[in-house]
Amino acid sequence: MWLPKYSTRLPAVWQLLLLQLLWFSPAAAKKDKPDISSYRFDNPPSNFFYFDDSNTLLLHDREAGLVHRSDDAGKTWDKVDIDGGKAWDMWRHPYDNQKAYIMGKGSTHWHTNDQGKTWKDFEIPKARPSLFRAPLAFHAKDSNKILIHGEICRIGGLIDCREVTFYTKDGFEKVAKLRENTRGCLFAHGTPEFKTGDDDKNDDRVICVTTGRISFDRRQHRLAVSSDFFQEEQEPNLEGDRTVQGIINIAVVKGYIVAAARAPNTDELAMYVTDDATTWHRAVFPSDSRIKEDAYTVLESTSYSIEVDVMTVDPPNPMGVLFTSNSNGTYFTKNIAHTNRNVNGIVDFEKVQNIQGIVLVNVVDNWEEVEGSFGRAGKKLKSQISFDDGRTFKDLTADKKSLHLHSVSEMNNVGRVFSSSAPGLVMGVGNTGKFLKPYEEGDLYVSSDAGLTWMQALEEAHKYEFGDQGSILVAIYDEGPTDVIQYSLNYGKKWHKVDLPEGKIKAKALTTTPDSTAMKFFLWGVKGGGSGSQHWVFAIDFEDMHEAKCSDKDFEDWTARVDEDKKAICVMGRKQTYRRRKPDADCFIREKKFEEIEPDFEKCKCTKEDFECDYNFIRSKDGKDCVRDGPLPDPKGVCKGDTKKYKASSGFRKIPGNGCEGGEDLDKEVERDCEDTLKPIVSGKINTEKTSFPGKGFRGYYYLERTESSSSSGKASKDETVVMRTDNSKVYITRDHGKTWDQILKDEEIKDIYPHPHFNDVCYFLTPSNTVHYTINRGDTFGHFKAKSEPTRDRDLQALAFHADYKDWLIWTGAVDCDKKGACHNDAWYSTDRGGNWEYLRRFVRKCEFIKEEGRNKKEKLVYCEQFKDEKLGGPLELQASDNWFADKQTKFESIVDFATMSEFIIVASKDQTDGGSLKVDASVDGQTFADALFPSNFNVPIQKAYTVLDSHTHAVFMHVTVGNEKDAEYGSIIKSNSNGTSYVLSLDNVNRNTPGYVDFEKMLGLEGVALVNVVANVEEAVKGTGKKLKTMITHNDGGEWSLLKAPQNDPEGTSYECKTGDVASCSLHLHGYTERRDPRSVFSSPSAVGLMMAVGNVGEYLTDKSETTSDTFITRDGGFVWQAVKKGNYMWEYGDQGSIIVIVRDTVATNEIFYSLDEGREWIPYKFTDKKVNVAILSTVPSDNSLNFLLWGREEDRDSEVVTFNLDFSQLKERSKQCKLDENNPNSEDSDYYLWEPKHPAQENHCLFGHIAQYHRKIPERECFNGRSIQHLHNIARHCECTRSDFECDYNYEPAKDGSCKLVAGLEPPDHSKICKEDPNKISYFKPTGYRRVPLSTCRGGNELEKYESKEVPCRGHETEYENAHRGLGGFWIFILGVVLPVGIASAVGYWVWRNWHGKFGSIKLGGDSGSPFDAEQPWIKYPVAAVAGVVAVLAAVPLLVGSLWRWGMGMFGGGRRYTTRGSFARGRGDYAVVDEDELLGEDEDEEV
């Protein structure tokens, strides 16, 4: 300050003058515009956020690996003091405004407890943050408790990655492992709104999605719950007293935890909800609504309901239906249809913040057009608003015109789209008119009454933000670069411009503190473009502006929810009123910074809207009442003696949390009958329903079985759907397993029925023309499309091919250019919209198929076609591949006979041009790279004429190679591959096959490694025409050893068999196999009836004719070790209720009687199902064998022009009237109806099979109950065993010696394992061969590891140093993997890891902003030995596709019609088009044939 030199004291007048000058000086004057400062960053921010209730910002620059901090709302910035360049991600604690976390790229990370002023590092032991889910999960009540999702990888951090979850209880002072093999975990107290039943007990409750007990297969994923950080864990019961597998995700939504589950063969999901982390319920949706994977979004919900949007039309223009739950999240009702959503599942839905009951949505006005075009038609959107929690909606209006706003599905800024905590202030970009226009054609609109009325605030689209509880509105032009911002201080009526200091920028984000109470704003923009782009951030500060602090006169009472007459509306029993600043008040609230405005509530009188249905009640069809849903709980001590009435629930209850008082009293108890508490009375009888059909035979039937995750309400809840075609081309459907039938497509001639092999709900009906009918909901509705031609006329080919992941992707093979004699060639087309549009694929094809299987290849469009070379019929068949619909192609083989897609392999049989026309085999695990199949040296077949691929579910290919090809004397050898399908060893000689090429080979379903075959015992005589003599043999170690079946001592009548059963060579059990079966679906076993097999055969030296006098029916209960004769003669059989009931009926003999057993075949009870005798052709039930209903198909003896079905319903038996009790967490409890069964091998002292002892749940046969929901039979691996000789087989060029050891074949060299170093430059070592290789199924550990025994590990040339480093940390298992098996490329390993873990692929819970074997290919000890073909790509578990190469013998199961092509289709009851995994005949290549 300047002062006169001559005085140090000023007169009073001068002091007054000086004070006045200071008051009006620029430095002290209040400003008339906000202060704007700028700061430039080198790279674009990847993340930034405010700490709640503060001016402190953190900004993450991922490109540089840096974090910056500002404590003055962005004016100045400092780098956070951590190791430079290592910041990979940044997270704010959602419930503690002092804490944040920086995740490093490795195991070191940082946390702050003081808004970033200081940082402290912490370690996650040997792990890095998960790449596939949010790395942190928070506890809402204790901010020191955090879960950390990480992954631990070996071999350079790129292979054998497994997900591990860690936890801290003290804010990262200590970090401990929670659990391995997780797929996401959360605290039950993951939100402030969630309440557990016992807060103290459940405060630490953690819920995780985990892999199966012994499998990584996603079908086995389950929930695990612990309250002591997994010192102990339990699997919760989600559906009744049953656990549920196939869990794909979990999420906390306000006061609820939601879990989603998916069953195989469907894209439909089941949703489970808990509101206390203890008791779970399945969410029930209306019967016409189904939740599909990647097709539903859990939206911003309330504390008293869950909002879910379910997609109804698939991309590219998806739309959905909005549902709202009751207060416990179990029953959902439809709110509004045709909601708009984008391809990522984000829905145009937002609640107005802090105000109950107001919701804005966008709906599709031209929904019918969009539905009819499979989502290809452009959507016309309209905006609507609800003021009563979604019960009713109406249009938005501005100046009496309809207003439409851009919403959540196309975010143009950060944070909420429309609202903030500013009471009643809502903004949006849009337009007036009929429909929503593009964003660039929109203007900025504002509403000060929570959306009831709107006005245009600014022309053109702008980003916008709220401050000072709505007294400041800020906007910036968003259609291009700008150098100004605009602000309004009167709710958008008047706007002021302010220049930006750095010239024109393109705004990227405009935000402020989360509660919108501050007077400071943060803007990020980009100046320039390309490599010269500059990234600027701006701090916009209104605090020094001249507006005064608001006083009481500047505020008004504002009612939040009003109707059209602007009268207050009650929501949850209360009216909501806010005290807010008046629109034209010339002031700032100022002192309320960081304090959200709390509303005042006025209680309302109760109305019907304040009540919901009580437990055990559901809404009536008209929605007005609550009606019983089953029996009511039994009031203890009340309904006794002569008492007939009692007081109980009215059916209604007040919604929890509802504040209404007085008015209607709908939840008042009412008088009810004691009979209401009783369960339905069972009749104790078997019910039978007969249906007759005109015609002489059936031509096919197909079960469209609902899955465990299918809809659980309405008529779809318990349907057992079957479609059937008669010989007069008429089609019928039953939804109740044959009790009632309806004719469908009455005016159409149906040539064939194609059930979708991968989606049980979908089925196609072909006509002789190009018209195809279909259903996608198990017959609820039907549609049709026109193909480009009539179906192929080649009877051994399929007209439709299906994709494993996309149910609307089809390939059509049709007949074209047909001449007068009917000769045609086939062309192929593809469609991605279920036949809505077709594009050419290839001409002159034999067949085309999708190769993309679950996990096999990431190229979704990979297709194989067999095409005649140069498009000339009769020429060589080329195998061509393309992953872009044949815009480009690759010829894999020049001349093939056929190819088969198996569960883990693709096998191709081609002409060997160097070997006199013999066939050769090549194998691939990824569809891209093939390797030659090396046959065993002791396997000498001069010219290989035919292969039959039998099975590949046990991580090895079983293949039958025809040795003798004389008609009616065919036989061959079964060879077994290594785990990548390229190297084979001999398993068994002289195995029987028939003329069409099918083999007496059958795997036992549900138990691994068990198979039965029939061998030709008199090969030399048989080839001379004397007829075959067959013997049955069994293996219990996946083909390593075979033995004859030990015969039972007595026949079904208790009489001893004539031969000496102790002499197995001359007296054993022989069974009629697959080649003699009339219905190939009548397999020996069922995956749901573990350990059980039934068969028809005889006891003697050889298998006799299948006659009534020489054959008996047998059963085994222990996987084929001990057999019992149960009935004289030939019977057909079916398993029901997972084996708790078995039904048999006479085969080839007219009868009116069936027998059934309730105790696994120990006792058989007769039942007369009709008076007239019937020639029963087929006995069937659902493919899962989990029904109490069966169907008999046949013809009555005196009716030639009619066929009949009989439904047999056993559900009314008293012995099956109650649900069996299973406690997965305590399986040996006294009240359990199950016991743990361990398969045992008599030749193994310790009962180990494949290196482990497995335990399975089996129902106690004497217990009178039904299984119901499918049981996960495999309970656990009791223990892993030490390795023995039985865990190994002979390596390539080795053969078994007499003493059982593997010896090198004379004159041959051991395989050169060093070749893998050349094939894979990243390989660092290999093992020299020992002569042994591990059986792929074995999980043995330690002991006699023969593949390494006396073997030397050798470093690859040039990798000696790496070998030394890596060798220090490698255990025996990984040495085996890295040294013996073909190499796994690093890229392949990463691809596998991404596939296995990427939750987006499996479906996720989006938050608004065949019976698989348990020992599956997903296990780490199995997966990695299966790692590569020719060292290129990793094997991924897959579901097989259909290959049909030959017609079945005979005329189908009833005679006439199209022949069945594969046994796999029958085994699953899926008809011709189900999965194929066995008996693929790859060539009967006679010399004169092409």
Tab-separated table of C-alpha atoms in Angstrom, residues 168-469:
chain	number	residue	atom	x	y	z
A	168	THR	CA	-8.234	-57.177	3.859
A	169	LYS	CA	-10.006	-56.355	7.107
A	170	ASP	CA	-7.775	-53.482	8.134
A	171	GLY	CA	-7.457	-51.230	5.121
A	172	PHE	CA	-4.546	-53.138	3.542
A	173	GLU	CA	-2.348	-53.360	6.596
A	174	LYS	CA	-2.614	-57.079	5.934
A	175	VAL	CA	-3.807	-58.917	2.812
A	176	ALA	CA	-4.787	-62.591	2.869
A	177	LYS	CA	-6.093	-65.079	0.353
A	178	LEU	CA	-9.851	-65.519	0.437
A	179	ARG	CA	-10.338	-68.303	-2.092
A	180	GLU	CA	-8.969	-69.686	-5.345
A	181	ASN	CA	-10.934	-70.380	-8.522
A	182	THR	CA	-13.431	-67.597	-8.008
A	183	ARG	CA	-15.384	-65.860	-10.721
A	184	GLY	CA	-16.302	-62.762	-8.758
A	185	CYS	CA	-17.058	-62.139	-5.077
A	186	LEU	CA	-18.950	-59.513	-3.098
A	187	PHE	CA	-19.829	-58.619	0.464
A	188	ALA	CA	-23.440	-59.167	1.424
A	189	HIS	CA	-23.218	-55.660	2.880
A	190	GLY	CA	-22.179	-54.393	-0.514
A	191	THR	CA	-24.615	-51.475	-0.401
A	192	PRO	CA	-25.858	-49.354	2.514
A	193	GLU	CA	-29.419	-50.477	1.792
A	194	PHE	CA	-28.750	-54.209	2.169
A	195	LYS	CA	-29.890	-55.739	5.436
A	196	THR	CA	-29.005	-59.238	6.596
A	197	GLY	CA	-31.092	-61.269	8.953
A	198	ASP	CA	-28.416	-61.142	11.644
A	199	ASP	CA	-26.106	-58.177	11.159
A	200	ASP	CA	-23.499	-59.304	13.672
A	201	LYS	CA	-23.330	-62.815	12.349
A	202	ASN	CA	-23.455	-61.876	8.691
A	203	ASP	CA	-21.416	-58.671	8.775
A	204	ASP	CA	-18.502	-60.448	7.117
A	205	ARG	CA	-20.622	-62.619	4.839
A	206	VAL	CA	-19.047	-62.978	1.407
A	207	ILE	CA	-20.719	-64.547	-1.607
A	208	CYS	CA	-18.620	-65.815	-4.526
A	209	VAL	CA	-19.218	-67.384	-7.879
A	210	THR	CA	-16.763	-70.265	-7.998
A	211	THR	CA	-15.827	-73.013	-10.376
A	212	GLY	CA	-17.275	-76.464	-9.870
A	213	ARG	CA	-15.961	-78.710	-7.159
A	214	ILE	CA	-13.550	-80.352	-9.582
A	215	SER	CA	-14.283	-78.695	-12.924
A	216	PHE	CA	-13.787	-75.330	-14.616
A	217	ASP	CA	-16.702	-76.047	-16.947
A	218	ARG	CA	-18.989	-73.040	-16.633
A	219	ARG	CA	-21.984	-75.352	-16.419
A	220	GLN	CA	-20.588	-76.356	-13.020
A	221	HIS	CA	-20.074	-72.817	-11.672
A	222	ARG	CA	-21.794	-72.398	-8.321
A	223	LEU	CA	-22.263	-70.046	-5.389
A	224	ALA	CA	-20.162	-70.341	-2.271
A	225	VAL	CA	-20.962	-68.390	0.903
A	226	SER	CA	-18.829	-67.806	3.971
A	227	SER	CA	-19.109	-65.653	7.089
A	228	ASP	CA	-15.502	-66.210	8.208
A	229	PHE	CA	-13.590	-65.343	5.055
A	230	PHE	CA	-13.768	-68.919	3.763
A	231	GLN	CA	-12.316	-70.711	6.708
A	232	GLU	CA	-15.545	-72.610	6.127
A	233	GLU	CA	-17.923	-72.302	3.206
A	234	GLN	CA	-21.352	-73.479	2.202
A	235	GLU	CA	-23.237	-73.686	-1.044
A	236	PRO	CA	-26.612	-71.998	-0.528
A	237	ASN	CA	-29.854	-73.584	-1.601
A	238	LEU	CA	-31.289	-71.407	-4.325
A	239	GLU	CA	-34.313	-73.414	-5.387
A	240	GLY	CA	-36.063	-75.129	-2.534
A	241	ASP	CA	-33.488	-77.323	-0.808
A	242	ARG	CA	-31.383	-77.667	-3.955
A	243	THR	CA	-28.258	-75.904	-4.954
A	244	VAL	CA	-28.002	-74.581	-8.500
A	245	GLN	CA	-25.091	-74.894	-10.900
A	246	GLY	CA	-24.377	-72.800	-13.965
A	247	ILE	CA	-24.129	-69.495	-12.043
A	248	ILE	CA	-22.802	-66.847	-14.409
A	249	ASN	CA	-22.823	-63.722	-12.259
A	250	ILE	CA	-23.935	-62.022	-9.059
A	251	ALA	CA	-24.590	-58.396	-8.168
A	252	VAL	CA	-25.773	-56.291	-5.257
A	253	VAL	CA	-28.698	-54.056	-6.203
A	254	LYS	CA	-29.779	-51.719	-3.404
A	255	GLY	CA	-31.265	-54.052	-0.799
A	256	TYR	CA	-30.989	-57.213	-2.891
A	257	ILE	CA	-28.411	-59.686	-4.100
A	258	VAL	CA	-29.164	-61.109	-7.524
A	259	ALA	CA	-27.658	-64.251	-9.062
A	260	ALA	CA	-28.147	-65.476	-12.619
A	261	ALA	CA	-27.852	-69.091	-13.736
A	262	ARG	CA	-27.887	-70.727	-17.138
A	263	ALA	CA	-28.479	-74.372	-17.977
A	264	PRO	CA	-27.016	-76.103	-21.059
A	265	ASN	CA	-28.922	-76.014	-24.349
A	266	THR	CA	-30.709	-72.757	-23.737
A	267	ASP	CA	-30.040	-69.045	-23.747
A	268	GLU	CA	-32.689	-68.563	-21.068
A	269	LEU	CA	-31.551	-67.615	-17.591
A	270	ALA	CA	-32.957	-68.182	-14.143
A	271	MET	CA	-32.661	-65.291	-11.712
A	272	TYR	CA	-32.369	-65.852	-7.969
A	273	VAL	CA	-32.817	-63.139	-5.341
A	274	THR	CA	-32.130	-62.765	-1.653
A	275	ASP	CA	-32.805	-59.795	0.596
A	276	ASP	CA	-31.019	-61.218	3.652
A	277	ALA	CA	-28.044	-63.174	2.211
A	278	THR	CA	-29.525	-66.363	3.680
A	279	THR	CA	-32.828	-67.288	2.053
A	280	TRP	CA	-33.001	-67.292	-1.738
A	281	HIS	CA	-35.988	-67.337	-4.067
A	282	ARG	CA	-36.262	-67.800	-7.772
A	283	ALA	CA	-37.585	-64.687	-9.455
A	284	VAL	CA	-40.845	-65.383	-11.265
A	285	PHE	CA	-41.678	-63.437	-14.410
A	286	PRO	CA	-44.938	-63.497	-16.358
A	287	SER	CA	-45.269	-66.664	-18.413
A	288	ASP	CA	-44.909	-64.788	-21.696
A	289	SER	CA	-41.551	-63.290	-20.681
A	290	ARG	CA	-38.260	-65.118	-20.631
A	291	ILE	CA	-34.920	-63.838	-19.424
A	292	LYS	CA	-32.163	-64.638	-21.892
A	293	GLU	CA	-28.416	-64.571	-21.548
A	294	ASP	CA	-26.919	-61.173	-22.335
A	295	ALA	CA	-30.516	-60.023	-22.751
A	296	TYR	CA	-31.535	-58.507	-19.464
A	297	THR	CA	-30.364	-55.543	-17.456
A	298	VAL	CA	-30.893	-54.922	-13.766
A	299	LEU	CA	-31.640	-51.225	-13.654
A	300	GLU	CA	-31.392	-48.514	-11.049
A	301	SER	CA	-33.726	-49.920	-8.422
A	302	THR	CA	-35.361	-48.773	-5.218
A	303	SER	CA	-35.057	-50.015	-1.665
A	304	TYR	CA	-38.396	-51.778	-2.106
A	305	SER	CA	-38.244	-53.267	-5.622
A	306	ILE	CA	-35.936	-54.395	-8.408
A	307	GLU	CA	-36.251	-52.973	-11.897
A	308	VAL	CA	-35.316	-55.332	-14.731
A	309	ASP	CA	-35.442	-54.734	-18.469
A	310	VAL	CA	-35.705	-57.900	-20.555
A	311	MET	CA	-34.695	-57.792	-24.216
A	312	THR	CA	-37.463	-58.858	-26.582
A	313	VAL	CA	-35.875	-58.040	-29.946
A	314	ASP	CA	-32.272	-58.974	-30.660
A	315	PRO	CA	-29.582	-56.623	-32.005
A	316	PRO	CA	-28.786	-54.691	-34.116
A	317	ASN	CA	-31.785	-52.634	-32.905
A	318	PRO	CA	-32.761	-54.259	-29.624
A	319	MET	CA	-35.676	-53.323	-27.442
A	320	GLY	CA	-37.166	-54.740	-24.277
A	321	VAL	CA	-39.841	-54.821	-21.610
A	322	LEU	CA	-39.538	-53.191	-18.204
A	323	PHE	CA	-40.505	-55.230	-15.125
A	324	THR	CA	-40.756	-54.280	-11.458
A	325	SER	CA	-40.574	-56.756	-8.583
A	326	ASN	CA	-42.404	-56.992	-5.315
A	327	SER	CA	-40.499	-56.032	-2.171
A	328	ASN	CA	-38.559	-59.287	-1.803
A	329	GLY	CA	-37.672	-59.466	-5.480
A	330	THR	CA	-39.460	-62.719	-6.246
A	331	TYR	CA	-42.463	-61.758	-8.402
A	332	PHE	CA	-42.183	-59.368	-11.323
A	333	THR	CA	-44.917	-57.499	-13.147
A	334	LYS	CA	-44.727	-55.733	-16.484
A	335	ASN	CA	-44.521	-51.938	-16.380
A	336	ILE	CA	-43.950	-50.766	-19.943
A	337	ALA	CA	-43.182	-52.558	-23.194
A	338	HIS	CA	-40.888	-51.732	-26.121
A	339	THR	CA	-38.208	-49.962	-24.096
A	340	ASN	CA	-35.176	-48.793	-26.010
A	341	ARG	CA	-31.802	-50.419	-25.303
A	342	ASN	CA	-28.484	-50.605	-27.112
A	343	VAL	CA	-26.413	-53.607	-28.120
A	344	ASN	CA	-24.481	-53.429	-24.844
A	345	GLY	CA	-27.643	-53.890	-22.791
A	346	ILE	CA	-27.830	-50.263	-21.648
A	347	VAL	CA	-31.466	-49.195	-21.339
A	348	ASP	CA	-32.997	-45.739	-21.754
A	349	PHE	CA	-34.192	-45.661	-18.155
A	350	GLU	CA	-33.346	-43.181	-15.409
A	351	LYS	CA	-34.954	-42.282	-12.122
A	352	VAL	CA	-34.983	-38.646	-11.114
A	353	GLN	CA	-32.430	-38.474	-8.352
A	354	ASN	CA	-33.619	-38.228	-4.738
A	355	ILE	CA	-37.315	-38.196	-5.703
A	356	GLN	CA	-39.280	-41.393	-5.279
A	357	GLY	CA	-41.467	-42.544	-8.111
A	358	ILE	CA	-40.351	-40.414	-11.105
A	359	VAL	CA	-38.882	-42.357	-14.030
A	360	LEU	CA	-37.952	-41.317	-17.585
A	361	VAL	CA	-37.812	-43.905	-20.364
A	362	ASN	CA	-37.557	-44.040	-24.129
A	363	VAL	CA	-39.819	-46.452	-25.974
A	364	VAL	CA	-39.868	-47.705	-29.550
A	365	ASP	CA	-42.982	-46.395	-31.273
A	366	ASN	CA	-42.638	-48.556	-34.416
A	367	TRP	CA	-42.046	-51.715	-32.426
A	368	GLU	CA	-44.070	-53.931	-34.739
A	369	GLU	CA	-41.892	-52.961	-37.691
A	370	VAL	CA	-38.722	-53.593	-35.669
A	371	GLU	CA	-39.947	-56.974	-34.468
A	372	GLY	CA	-40.912	-58.050	-37.979
A	373	SER	CA	-37.496	-57.148	-39.365
A	374	PHE	CA	-35.528	-59.024	-36.665
A	375	GLY	CA	-34.228	-55.719	-35.381
A	376	ARG	CA	-32.999	-54.440	-38.739
A	377	ALA	CA	-35.561	-51.675	-39.138
A	378	GLY	CA	-34.596	-48.325	-37.684
A	379	LYS	CA	-36.213	-47.450	-34.376
A	380	LYS	CA	-38.486	-44.430	-33.914
A	381	LEU	CA	-38.121	-43.366	-30.286
A	382	LYS	CA	-40.457	-41.447	-28.010
A	383	SER	CA	-39.782	-40.254	-24.472
A	384	GLN	CA	-42.171	-40.931	-21.635
A	385	ILE	CA	-42.290	-40.175	-17.917
A	386	SER	CA	-43.947	-41.771	-14.899
A	387	PHE	CA	-44.734	-40.035	-11.598
A	388	ASP	CA	-46.077	-43.150	-9.863
A	389	ASP	CA	-43.182	-45.608	-9.907
A	390	GLY	CA	-43.910	-46.886	-13.386
A	391	ARG	CA	-47.555	-47.789	-12.976
A	392	THR	CA	-48.535	-45.254	-15.646
A	393	PHE	CA	-46.528	-43.323	-18.235
A	394	LYS	CA	-47.222	-40.214	-20.290
A	395	ASP	CA	-45.443	-38.071	-22.878
A	396	LEU	CA	-43.005	-35.298	-22.069
A	397	THR	CA	-44.169	-31.904	-23.317
A	398	ALA	CA	-42.513	-28.579	-24.164
A	399	ASP	CA	-44.673	-25.699	-25.360
A	400	LYS	CA	-47.588	-28.165	-25.681
A	401	LYS	CA	-45.569	-30.349	-28.073
A	402	SER	CA	-44.258	-33.835	-27.461
A	403	LEU	CA	-40.634	-33.758	-26.335
A	404	HIS	CA	-38.117	-36.547	-26.843
A	405	LEU	CA	-34.720	-36.711	-25.127
A	406	HIS	CA	-31.495	-38.620	-25.688
A	407	SER	CA	-30.951	-40.941	-22.768
A	408	VAL	CA	-28.645	-43.469	-21.152
A	409	SER	CA	-28.092	-45.662	-24.212
A	410	GLU	CA	-26.056	-42.916	-25.922
A	411	MET	CA	-24.126	-41.232	-23.144
A	412	ASN	CA	-22.624	-37.885	-24.134
A	413	ASN	CA	-21.248	-36.908	-20.746
A	414	VAL	CA	-20.215	-38.472	-17.445
A	415	GLY	CA	-22.558	-39.103	-14.530
A	416	ARG	CA	-26.330	-39.129	-14.571
A	417	VAL	CA	-28.055	-38.069	-17.774
A	418	PHE	CA	-31.050	-35.988	-16.697
A	419	SER	CA	-30.967	-35.117	-13.022
A	420	SER	CA	-28.856	-34.434	-9.966
A	421	SER	CA	-29.609	-33.880	-6.288
A	422	ALA	CA	-30.938	-30.422	-7.199
A	423	PRO	CA	-34.645	-30.808	-6.314
A	424	GLY	CA	-36.862	-30.842	-9.405
A	425	LEU	CA	-34.175	-29.662	-11.848
A	426	VAL	CA	-33.995	-31.905	-14.906
A	427	MET	CA	-32.137	-31.267	-18.179
A	428	GLY	CA	-31.753	-33.103	-21.458
A	429	VAL	CA	-30.887	-32.821	-25.131
A	430	GLY	CA	-33.622	-33.609	-27.607
A	431	ASN	CA	-36.322	-32.232	-29.850
A	432	THR	CA	-40.054	-31.730	-30.141
A	433	GLY	CA	-42.065	-33.557	-32.760
A	434	LYS	CA	-43.219	-37.107	-33.398
A	435	PHE	CA	-39.952	-38.919	-32.706
A	436	LEU	CA	-36.435	-38.442	-31.373
A	437	LYS	CA	-34.016	-37.051	-33.965
A	438	PRO	CA	-30.224	-37.490	-34.082
A	439	TYR	CA	-28.261	-35.880	-31.258
A	440	GLU	CA	-26.793	-33.209	-33.540
A	441	GLU	CA	-30.316	-32.032	-34.359
A	442	GLY	CA	-31.259	-31.640	-30.717
A	443	ASP	CA	-31.496	-28.634	-28.432
A	444	LEU	CA	-31.015	-28.272	-24.692
A	445	TYR	CA	-34.211	-28.431	-22.611
A	446	VAL	CA	-34.748	-27.859	-18.915
A	447	SER	CA	-37.549	-28.631	-16.450
A	448	SER	CA	-37.890	-27.172	-12.979
A	449	ASP	CA	-40.795	-29.395	-11.933
A	450	ALA	CA	-39.117	-32.824	-12.211
A	451	GLY	CA	-40.157	-33.347	-15.809
A	452	LEU	CA	-43.802	-32.337	-15.706
A	453	THR	CA	-43.210	-29.381	-18.047
A	454	TRP	CA	-40.182	-28.431	-20.144
A	455	MET	CA	-38.809	-25.367	-21.922
A	456	GLN	CA	-36.059	-24.910	-24.477
A	457	ALA	CA	-32.996	-23.549	-22.722
A	458	LEU	CA	-30.411	-23.329	-25.537
A	459	GLU	CA	-30.382	-24.099	-29.211
A	460	GLU	CA	-28.106	-26.955	-30.337
A	461	ALA	CA	-26.888	-29.890	-28.299
A	462	HIS	CA	-24.890	-29.102	-25.154
A	463	LYS	CA	-23.231	-30.945	-22.329
A	464	TYR	CA	-24.649	-29.700	-19.038
A	465	GLU	CA	-24.228	-29.874	-15.288
A	466	PHE	CA	-25.944	-28.696	-12.084
A	467	GLY	CA	-24.325	-26.818	-9.174
A	468	ASP	CA	-25.176	-25.159	-5.864
A	469	GLN	CA	-28.258	-27.394	-5.563
